[in-house]
Short mmCIF file of C-alpha atoms in Angstrom, two decimals:
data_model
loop_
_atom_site.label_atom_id
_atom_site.label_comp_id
_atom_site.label_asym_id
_atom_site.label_seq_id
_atom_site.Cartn_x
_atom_site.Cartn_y
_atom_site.Cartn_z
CA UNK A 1 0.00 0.00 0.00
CA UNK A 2 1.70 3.35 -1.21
CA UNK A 3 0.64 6.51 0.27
CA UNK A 4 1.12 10.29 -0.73
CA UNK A 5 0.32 13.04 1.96
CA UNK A 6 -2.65 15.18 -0.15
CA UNK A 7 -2.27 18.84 -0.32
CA UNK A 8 -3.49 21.28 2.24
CA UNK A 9 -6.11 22.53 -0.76
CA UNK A 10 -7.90 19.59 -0.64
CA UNK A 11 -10.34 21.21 2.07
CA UNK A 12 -10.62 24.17 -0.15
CA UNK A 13 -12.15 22.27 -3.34
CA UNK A 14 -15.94 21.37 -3.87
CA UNK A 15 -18.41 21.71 -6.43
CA UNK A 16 -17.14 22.06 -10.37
CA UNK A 17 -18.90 22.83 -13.65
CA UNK A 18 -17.53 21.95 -17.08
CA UNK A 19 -14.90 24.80 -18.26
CA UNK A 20 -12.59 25.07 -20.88
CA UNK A 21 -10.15 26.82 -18.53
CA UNK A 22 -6.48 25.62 -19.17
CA UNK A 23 -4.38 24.89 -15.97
CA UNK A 24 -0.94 23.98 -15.61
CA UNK A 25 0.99 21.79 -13.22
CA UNK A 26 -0.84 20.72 -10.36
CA UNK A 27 -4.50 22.31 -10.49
CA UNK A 28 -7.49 22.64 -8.06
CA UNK A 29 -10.91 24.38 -8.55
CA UNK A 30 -12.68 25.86 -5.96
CA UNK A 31 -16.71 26.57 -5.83
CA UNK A 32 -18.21 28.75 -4.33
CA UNK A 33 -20.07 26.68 -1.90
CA UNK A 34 -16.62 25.35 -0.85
CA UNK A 35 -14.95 28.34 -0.43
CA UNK A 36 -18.28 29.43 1.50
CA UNK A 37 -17.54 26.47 3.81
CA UNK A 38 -13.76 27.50 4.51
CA UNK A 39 -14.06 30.89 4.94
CA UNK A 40 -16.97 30.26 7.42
CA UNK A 41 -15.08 27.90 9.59
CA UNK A 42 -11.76 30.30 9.65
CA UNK A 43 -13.83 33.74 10.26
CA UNK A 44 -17.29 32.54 12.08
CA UNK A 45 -16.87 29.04 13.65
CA UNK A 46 -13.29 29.44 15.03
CA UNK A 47 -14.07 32.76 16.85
CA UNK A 48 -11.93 35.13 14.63
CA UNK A 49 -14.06 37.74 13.28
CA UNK A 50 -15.88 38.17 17.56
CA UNK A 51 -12.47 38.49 19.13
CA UNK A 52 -11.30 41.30 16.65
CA UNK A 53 -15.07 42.61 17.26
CA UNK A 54 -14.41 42.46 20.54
CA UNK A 55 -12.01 45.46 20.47
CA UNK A 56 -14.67 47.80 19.15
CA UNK A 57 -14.50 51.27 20.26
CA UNK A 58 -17.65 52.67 19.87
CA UNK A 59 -18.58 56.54 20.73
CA UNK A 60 -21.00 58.14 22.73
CA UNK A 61 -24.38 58.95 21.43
CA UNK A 62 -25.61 62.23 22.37
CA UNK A 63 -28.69 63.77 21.30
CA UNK A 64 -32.18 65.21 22.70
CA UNK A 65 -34.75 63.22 23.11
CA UNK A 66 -35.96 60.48 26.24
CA UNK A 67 -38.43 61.25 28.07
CA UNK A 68 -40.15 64.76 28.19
CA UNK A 69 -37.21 65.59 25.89
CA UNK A 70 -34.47 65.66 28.02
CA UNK A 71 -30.93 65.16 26.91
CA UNK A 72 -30.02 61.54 26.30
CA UNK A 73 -26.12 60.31 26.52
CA UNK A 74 -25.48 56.57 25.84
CA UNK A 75 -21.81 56.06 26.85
CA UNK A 76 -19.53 52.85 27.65
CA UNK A 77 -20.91 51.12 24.66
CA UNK A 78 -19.16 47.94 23.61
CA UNK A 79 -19.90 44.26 21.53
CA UNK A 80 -21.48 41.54 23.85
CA UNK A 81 -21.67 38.73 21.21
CA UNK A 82 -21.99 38.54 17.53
CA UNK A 83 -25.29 36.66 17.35
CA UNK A 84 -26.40 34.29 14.72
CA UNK A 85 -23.35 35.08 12.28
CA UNK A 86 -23.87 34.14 8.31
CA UNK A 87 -21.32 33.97 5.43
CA UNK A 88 -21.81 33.74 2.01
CA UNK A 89 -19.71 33.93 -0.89
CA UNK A 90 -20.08 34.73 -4.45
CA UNK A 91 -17.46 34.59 -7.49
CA UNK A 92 -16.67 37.84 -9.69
CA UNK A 93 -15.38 36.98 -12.69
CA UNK A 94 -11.89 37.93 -13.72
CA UNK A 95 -12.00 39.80 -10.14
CA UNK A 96 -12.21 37.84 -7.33
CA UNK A 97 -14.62 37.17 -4.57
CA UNK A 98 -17.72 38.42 -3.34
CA UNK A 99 -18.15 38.24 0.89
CA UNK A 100 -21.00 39.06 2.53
CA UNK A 101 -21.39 38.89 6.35
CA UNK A 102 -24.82 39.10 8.06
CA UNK A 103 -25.13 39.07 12.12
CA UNK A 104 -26.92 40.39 14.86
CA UNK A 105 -24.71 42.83 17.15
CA UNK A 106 -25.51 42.79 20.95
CA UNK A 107 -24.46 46.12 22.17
CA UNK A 108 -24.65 47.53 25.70
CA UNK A 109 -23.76 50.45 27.49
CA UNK A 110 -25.11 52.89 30.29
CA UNK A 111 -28.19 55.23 29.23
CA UNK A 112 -28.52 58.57 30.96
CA UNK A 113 -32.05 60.32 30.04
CA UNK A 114 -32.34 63.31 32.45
CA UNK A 115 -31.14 62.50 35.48
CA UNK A 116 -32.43 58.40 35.17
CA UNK A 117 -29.88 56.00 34.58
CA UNK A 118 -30.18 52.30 33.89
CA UNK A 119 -28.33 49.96 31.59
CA UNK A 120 -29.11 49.81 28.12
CA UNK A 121 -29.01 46.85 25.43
CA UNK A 122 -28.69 47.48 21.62
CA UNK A 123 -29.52 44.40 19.16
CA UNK A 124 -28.71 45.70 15.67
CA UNK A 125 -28.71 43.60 12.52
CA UNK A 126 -25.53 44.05 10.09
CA UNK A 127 -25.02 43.36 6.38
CA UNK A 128 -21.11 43.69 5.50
CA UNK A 129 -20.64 43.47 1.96
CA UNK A 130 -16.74 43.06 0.69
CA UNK A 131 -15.13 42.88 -3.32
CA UNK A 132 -11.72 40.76 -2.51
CA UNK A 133 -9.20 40.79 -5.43
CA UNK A 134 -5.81 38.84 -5.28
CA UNK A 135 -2.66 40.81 -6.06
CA UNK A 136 0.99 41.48 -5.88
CA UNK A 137 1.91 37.60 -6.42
CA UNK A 138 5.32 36.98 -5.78
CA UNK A 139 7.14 33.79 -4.67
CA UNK A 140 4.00 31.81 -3.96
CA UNK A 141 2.27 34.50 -2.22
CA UNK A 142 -0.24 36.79 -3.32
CA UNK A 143 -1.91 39.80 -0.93
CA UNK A 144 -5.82 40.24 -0.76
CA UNK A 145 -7.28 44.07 -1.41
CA UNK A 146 -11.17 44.26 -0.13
CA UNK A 147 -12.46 47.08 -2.53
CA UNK A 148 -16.19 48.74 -2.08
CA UNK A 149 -16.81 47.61 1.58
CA UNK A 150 -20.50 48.36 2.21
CA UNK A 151 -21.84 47.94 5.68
CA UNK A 152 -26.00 48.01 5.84
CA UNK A 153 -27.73 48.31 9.18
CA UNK A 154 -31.15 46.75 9.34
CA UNK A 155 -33.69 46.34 12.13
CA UNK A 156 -32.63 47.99 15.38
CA UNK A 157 -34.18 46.64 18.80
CA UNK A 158 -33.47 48.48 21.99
CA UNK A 159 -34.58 47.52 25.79
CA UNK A 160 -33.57 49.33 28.83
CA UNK A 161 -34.08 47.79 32.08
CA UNK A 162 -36.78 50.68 33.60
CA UNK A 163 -38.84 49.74 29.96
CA UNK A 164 -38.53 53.60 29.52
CA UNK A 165 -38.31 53.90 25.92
CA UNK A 166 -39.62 56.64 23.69
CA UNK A 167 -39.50 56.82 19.58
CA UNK A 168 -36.76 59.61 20.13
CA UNK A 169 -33.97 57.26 21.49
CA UNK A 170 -34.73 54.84 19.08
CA UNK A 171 -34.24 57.64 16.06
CA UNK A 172 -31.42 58.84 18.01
CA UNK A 173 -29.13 55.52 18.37
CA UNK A 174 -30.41 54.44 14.31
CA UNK A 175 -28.96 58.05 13.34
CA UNK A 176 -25.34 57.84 15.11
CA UNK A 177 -24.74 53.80 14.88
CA UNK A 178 -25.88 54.51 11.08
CA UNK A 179 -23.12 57.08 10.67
CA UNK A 180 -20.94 55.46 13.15
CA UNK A 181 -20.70 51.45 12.60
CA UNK A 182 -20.10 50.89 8.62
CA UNK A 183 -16.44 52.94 9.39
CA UNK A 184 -15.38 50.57 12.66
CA UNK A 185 -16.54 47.40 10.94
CA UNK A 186 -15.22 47.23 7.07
CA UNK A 187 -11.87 48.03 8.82
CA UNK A 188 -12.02 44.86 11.52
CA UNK A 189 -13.25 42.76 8.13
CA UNK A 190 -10.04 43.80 6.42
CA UNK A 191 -8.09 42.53 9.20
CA UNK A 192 -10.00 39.44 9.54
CA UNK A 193 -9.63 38.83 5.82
CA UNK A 194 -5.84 38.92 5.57
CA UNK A 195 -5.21 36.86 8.79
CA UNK A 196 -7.61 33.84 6.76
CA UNK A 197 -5.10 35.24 3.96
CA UNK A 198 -2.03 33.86 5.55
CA UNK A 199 -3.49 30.62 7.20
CA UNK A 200 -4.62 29.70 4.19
CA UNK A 201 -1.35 30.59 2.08
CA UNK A 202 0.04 28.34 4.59
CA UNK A 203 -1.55 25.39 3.42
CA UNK A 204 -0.75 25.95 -0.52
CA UNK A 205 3.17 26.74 0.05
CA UNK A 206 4.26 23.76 2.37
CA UNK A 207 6.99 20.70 2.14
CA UNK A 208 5.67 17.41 2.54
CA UNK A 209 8.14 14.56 3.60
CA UNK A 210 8.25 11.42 1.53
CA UNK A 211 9.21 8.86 4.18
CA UNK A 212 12.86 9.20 4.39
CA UNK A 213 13.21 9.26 0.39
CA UNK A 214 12.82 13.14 -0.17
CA UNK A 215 10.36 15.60 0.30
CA UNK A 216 7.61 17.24 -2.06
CA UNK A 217 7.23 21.05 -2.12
CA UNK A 218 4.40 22.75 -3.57
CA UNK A 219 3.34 26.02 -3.31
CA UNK A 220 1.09 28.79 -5.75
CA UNK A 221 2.44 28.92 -8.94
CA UNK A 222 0.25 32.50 -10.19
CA UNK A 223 -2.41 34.56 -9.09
CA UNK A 224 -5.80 32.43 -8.55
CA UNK A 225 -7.86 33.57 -11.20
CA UNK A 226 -11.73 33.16 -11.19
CA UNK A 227 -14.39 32.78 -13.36
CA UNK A 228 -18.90 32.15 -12.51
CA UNK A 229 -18.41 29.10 -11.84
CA UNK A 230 -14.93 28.97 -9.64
CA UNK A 231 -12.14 29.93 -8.17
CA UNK A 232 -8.82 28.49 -10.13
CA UNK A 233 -5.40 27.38 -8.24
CA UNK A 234 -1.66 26.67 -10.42
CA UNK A 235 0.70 25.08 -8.16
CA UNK A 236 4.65 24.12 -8.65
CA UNK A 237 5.42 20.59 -7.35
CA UNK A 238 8.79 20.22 -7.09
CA UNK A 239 9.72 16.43 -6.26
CA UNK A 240 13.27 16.55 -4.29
CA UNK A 241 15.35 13.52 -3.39
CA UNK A 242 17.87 13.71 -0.07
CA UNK A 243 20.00 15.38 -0.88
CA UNK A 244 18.67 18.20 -2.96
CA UNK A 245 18.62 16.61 -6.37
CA UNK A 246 15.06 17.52 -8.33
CA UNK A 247 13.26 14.83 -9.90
CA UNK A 248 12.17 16.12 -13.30
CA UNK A 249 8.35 16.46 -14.97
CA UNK A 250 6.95 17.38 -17.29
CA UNK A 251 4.34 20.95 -15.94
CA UNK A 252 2.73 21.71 -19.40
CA UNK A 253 -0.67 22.70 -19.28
CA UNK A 254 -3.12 20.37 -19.06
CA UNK A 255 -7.36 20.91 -18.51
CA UNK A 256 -9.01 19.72 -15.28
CA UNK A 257 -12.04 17.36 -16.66
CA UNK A 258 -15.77 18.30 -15.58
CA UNK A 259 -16.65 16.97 -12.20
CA UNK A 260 -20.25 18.05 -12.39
CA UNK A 261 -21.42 17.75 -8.65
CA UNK A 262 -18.26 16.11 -7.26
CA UNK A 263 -17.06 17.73 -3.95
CA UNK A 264 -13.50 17.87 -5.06
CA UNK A 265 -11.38 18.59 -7.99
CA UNK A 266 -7.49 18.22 -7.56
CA UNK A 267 -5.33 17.80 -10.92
CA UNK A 268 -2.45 15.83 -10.74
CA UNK A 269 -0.28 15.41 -13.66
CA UNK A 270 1.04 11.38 -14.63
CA UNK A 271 4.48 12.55 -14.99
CA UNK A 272 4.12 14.50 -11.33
CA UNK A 273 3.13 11.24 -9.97
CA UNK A 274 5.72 9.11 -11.80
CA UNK A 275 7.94 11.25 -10.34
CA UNK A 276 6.63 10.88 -6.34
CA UNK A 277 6.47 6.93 -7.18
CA UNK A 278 10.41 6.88 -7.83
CA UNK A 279 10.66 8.17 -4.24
CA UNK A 280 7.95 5.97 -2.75
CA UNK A 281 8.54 2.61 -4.31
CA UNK A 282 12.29 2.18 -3.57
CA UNK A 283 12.24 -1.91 -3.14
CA UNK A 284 15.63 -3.84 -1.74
CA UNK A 285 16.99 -6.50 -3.48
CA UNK A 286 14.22 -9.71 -2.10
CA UNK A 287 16.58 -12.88 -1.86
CA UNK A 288 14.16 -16.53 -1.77
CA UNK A 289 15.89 -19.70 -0.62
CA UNK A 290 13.89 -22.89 -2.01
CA UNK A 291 14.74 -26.28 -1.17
CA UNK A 292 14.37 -28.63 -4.12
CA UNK A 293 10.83 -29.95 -2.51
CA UNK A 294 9.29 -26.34 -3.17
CA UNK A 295 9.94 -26.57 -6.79
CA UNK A 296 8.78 -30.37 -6.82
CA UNK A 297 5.88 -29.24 -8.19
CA UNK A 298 7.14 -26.02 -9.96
CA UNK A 299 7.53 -27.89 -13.49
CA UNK A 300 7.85 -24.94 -15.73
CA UNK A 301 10.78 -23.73 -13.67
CA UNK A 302 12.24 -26.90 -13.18
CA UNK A 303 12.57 -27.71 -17.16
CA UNK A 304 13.29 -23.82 -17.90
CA UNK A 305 16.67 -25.09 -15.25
CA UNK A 306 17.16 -28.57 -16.18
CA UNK A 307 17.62 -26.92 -20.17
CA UNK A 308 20.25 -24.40 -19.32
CA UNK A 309 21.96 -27.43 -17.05
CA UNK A 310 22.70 -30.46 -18.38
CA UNK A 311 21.45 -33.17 -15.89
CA UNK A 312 25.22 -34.52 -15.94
CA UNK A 313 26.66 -31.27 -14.69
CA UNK A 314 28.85 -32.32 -11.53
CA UNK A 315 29.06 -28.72 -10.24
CA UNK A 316 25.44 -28.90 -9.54
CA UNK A 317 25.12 -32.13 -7.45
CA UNK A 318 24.85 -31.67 -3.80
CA UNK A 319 22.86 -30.52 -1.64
CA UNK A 320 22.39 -26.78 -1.97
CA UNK A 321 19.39 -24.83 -2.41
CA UNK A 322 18.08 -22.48 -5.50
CA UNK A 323 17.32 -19.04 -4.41
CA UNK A 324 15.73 -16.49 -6.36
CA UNK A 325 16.61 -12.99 -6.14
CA UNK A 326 14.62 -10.09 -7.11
CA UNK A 327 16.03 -6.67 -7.81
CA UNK A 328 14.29 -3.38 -8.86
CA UNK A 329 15.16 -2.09 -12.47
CA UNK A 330 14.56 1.44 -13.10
CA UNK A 331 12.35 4.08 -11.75
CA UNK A 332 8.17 2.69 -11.76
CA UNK A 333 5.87 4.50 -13.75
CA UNK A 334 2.38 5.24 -13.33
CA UNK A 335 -0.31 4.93 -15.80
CA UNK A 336 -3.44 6.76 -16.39
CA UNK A 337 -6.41 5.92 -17.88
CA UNK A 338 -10.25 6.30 -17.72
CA UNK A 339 -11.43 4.87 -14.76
CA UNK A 340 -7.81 2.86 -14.48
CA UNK A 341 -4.76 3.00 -12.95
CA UNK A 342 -1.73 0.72 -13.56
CA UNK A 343 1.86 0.64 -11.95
CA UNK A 344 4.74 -0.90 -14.09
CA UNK A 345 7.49 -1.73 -12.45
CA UNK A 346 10.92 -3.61 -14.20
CA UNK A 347 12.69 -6.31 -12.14
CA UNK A 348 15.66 -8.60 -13.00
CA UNK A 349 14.95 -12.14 -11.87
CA UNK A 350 17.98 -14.15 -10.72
CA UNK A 351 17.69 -17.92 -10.23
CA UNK A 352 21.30 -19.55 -8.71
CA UNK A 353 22.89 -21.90 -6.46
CA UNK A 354 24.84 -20.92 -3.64
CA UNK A 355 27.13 -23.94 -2.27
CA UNK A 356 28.87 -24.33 0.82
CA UNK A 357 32.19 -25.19 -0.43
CA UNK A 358 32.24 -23.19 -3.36
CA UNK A 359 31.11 -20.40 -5.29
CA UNK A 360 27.91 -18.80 -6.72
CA UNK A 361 26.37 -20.59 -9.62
CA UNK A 362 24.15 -18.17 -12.13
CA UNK A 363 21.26 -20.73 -13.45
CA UNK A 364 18.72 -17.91 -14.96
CA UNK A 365 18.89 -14.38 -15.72
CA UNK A 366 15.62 -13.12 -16.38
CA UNK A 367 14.41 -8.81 -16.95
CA UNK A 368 10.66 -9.05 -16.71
CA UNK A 369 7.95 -6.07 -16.73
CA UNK A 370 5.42 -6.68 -13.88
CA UNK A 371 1.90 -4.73 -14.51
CA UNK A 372 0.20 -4.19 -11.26
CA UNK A 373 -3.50 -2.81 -10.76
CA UNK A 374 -3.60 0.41 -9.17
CA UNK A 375 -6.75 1.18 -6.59
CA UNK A 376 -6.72 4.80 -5.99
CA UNK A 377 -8.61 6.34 -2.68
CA UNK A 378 -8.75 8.94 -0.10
CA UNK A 379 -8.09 8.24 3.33
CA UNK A 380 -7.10 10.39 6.12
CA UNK A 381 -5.94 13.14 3.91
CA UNK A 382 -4.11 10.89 2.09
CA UNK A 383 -4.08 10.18 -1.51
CA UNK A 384 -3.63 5.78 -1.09
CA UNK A 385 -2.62 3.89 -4.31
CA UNK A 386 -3.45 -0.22 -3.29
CA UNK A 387 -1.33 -2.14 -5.21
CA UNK A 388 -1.88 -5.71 -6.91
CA UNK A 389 -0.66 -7.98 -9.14
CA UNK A 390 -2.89 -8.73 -12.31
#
């Protein structure tokens, strides 16, 4: 059983259309529904975008109005929890991506109307809208620019604890979080945004150890580039043995096939995989020691012997056992078909006699091509090749 450690992008591929789109090297197409899925478990699920909320700053609202109009001043004002948080994502064509966050913001602070004061709560709902364009690619990197950030403030519901509440300090707080909020939140989104940047750059520029054989190292090979239907990845795969040496293959361009619904799409070229297998399948010499009784009923070996040594042949009396020895011959090679997979591999086959008292007698020679089937599958994040012989 050979396996290969699958790239970090695996969790960022999932639904594909049929394109024409060219790609080069190693490829991967992202959907939006999986990129949708990514971005909300870095920003949402994992807490990132309410602890950089959590820093929020907001000012005082001052204005007349409460009850019999006296002056109202809502001060300390701060984030309690980002409630029911949504992410959605949609593809721009030849720009980038389209994010849109919707939540509920729990505010509170302390209410002064008049001389009364009493605690006051603020549920707001929020519609952050962000254009996010790839640029500056250098070295495997690229940076991520959020262009036309627009922050919408829906339905506003506000309880103090007295359940004082007149239509003047609701007006009030819609007017100044209105002019206040869209300015402190498309900032914390650009922050958010380029910290996902870099965890996720992380996993597409990484070296992956080969056993002890040599290491793989991939990382972005141009900017992504989108189109309606998804988001497009180039890598570089460079296939190192110890010692430094690169393993060449061939990175023309090459077109992902149509996946339809499938959940993943992942190019990987047959001459980027030949060259992994040389560093996988590195098989010792296998010696066999048969005494004659194994071969008793081995006939075709036993003539293919008994022709190349005359049954007279004193050197070959005794005692001593044939052993077989198998040796690897060349680097394997993988090949791809439709809904196939086959691993050749090229062995020398060595049939002798080793006595006791004297030396080794060569009996058979043999180079022979071995075909074996090749069952591709995913398991644990790792791309498993399950070989047999056919």
């Amino acid at each position: 059983m050979t396996m290969l450690k699958l790239f970090g992008i695996v969790f960022f591929c999932g639904l594909f259309s049929p394109s024409q789109e060219v790609l080069s090297g190693l490829s991967c197409a992202v959907s939006p529904g999986a990129m949708q899925n990514v971005l909300s478990d870095a920003i949402l699920r994992n807490g990132l975008l309410q602890q950089h909320l959590q820093g929020l700053v907001l000012p005082n609202i001052m204005g007349e109005g409460g009850l019999l109009n006296s002056p109202t001043s809502i001060t300390g004002l701060h984030l309690v929890k980002v409630r029911l948080p949504r992410l959605s994502v949609v593809l721009l064509p030849g720009i980038g991506v389209q994010l849109t966050i919707a939540a509920k913001l729990e505010l509170s602070g302390n209410c002064l109307v008049g001389l009364l004061s009493e605690l006051i709560d603020i549920l707001v709902d929020v519609n952050i809208t962000a254009n996010i364009k790839c640029t500056n690619f250098e070295s495997g990197t690229v940076q991520v620019v959020i262009e036309d950030c627009l922050c919408i403030l829906g339905a506003i519901k506000i309880k103090l604890l007295s359940g004082l509440l007149s239509l003047s300090v609701n007006d009030i707080v819609l007017k100044q979080l209105t002019a206040t909020l869209p300015g402190l939140l498309c900032p914390v989104v650009d922050i958010v945004v380029n910290l996902v940047n870099i965890q996720l750059l992380g996993t597409l520029n990484a070296v992956i150890p080969v056993g002890t054989a040599g290491t793989i190292h991939y990382r972005l090979a141009s900017l992504p580039f989108t189109s309606g239907l998804f988001l497009g990845l180039d890598l570089d795969g460079a296939v190192k043995q110890v010692g430094g040496s690169v393993i060449p293959h061939d990175s023309s361009p090459s077109a992902l096939p149509p996946l339809l619904d499938k959940l993943l799409v992942l190019g990987l070229r047959q001459s980027f995989l030949n060259a992994v297998l040389s560093l996988l399948i590195q098989i010792p010499p296998q010696t066999f020691t048969c005494t004659p009784e194994v071969f008793s009923n081995a006939s075709h070996l036993q003539e293919a012997v008994m022709t190349l040594v005359p049954a007279g042949c004193s050197t070959c009396r005794g005692t001593s056992p044939l052993s077989i020895k198998l040796t690897l011959s060349g680097n394997p090679l993988i090949l791809l078909e439709e809904d196939k997979a086959t691993v050749e591999l090229s062995v020398l086959i060595h049939v002798f006699i080793k006595r006791l008292d004297g030396p080794v007698l060569n009996l058979l020679l043999l180079k022979a091509d071995l075909s074996l089937n090749a069952r591709v599958s995913i398991a644990g994040g790792r791309l498993v090749l399950g070989l047999s012989l056919g």
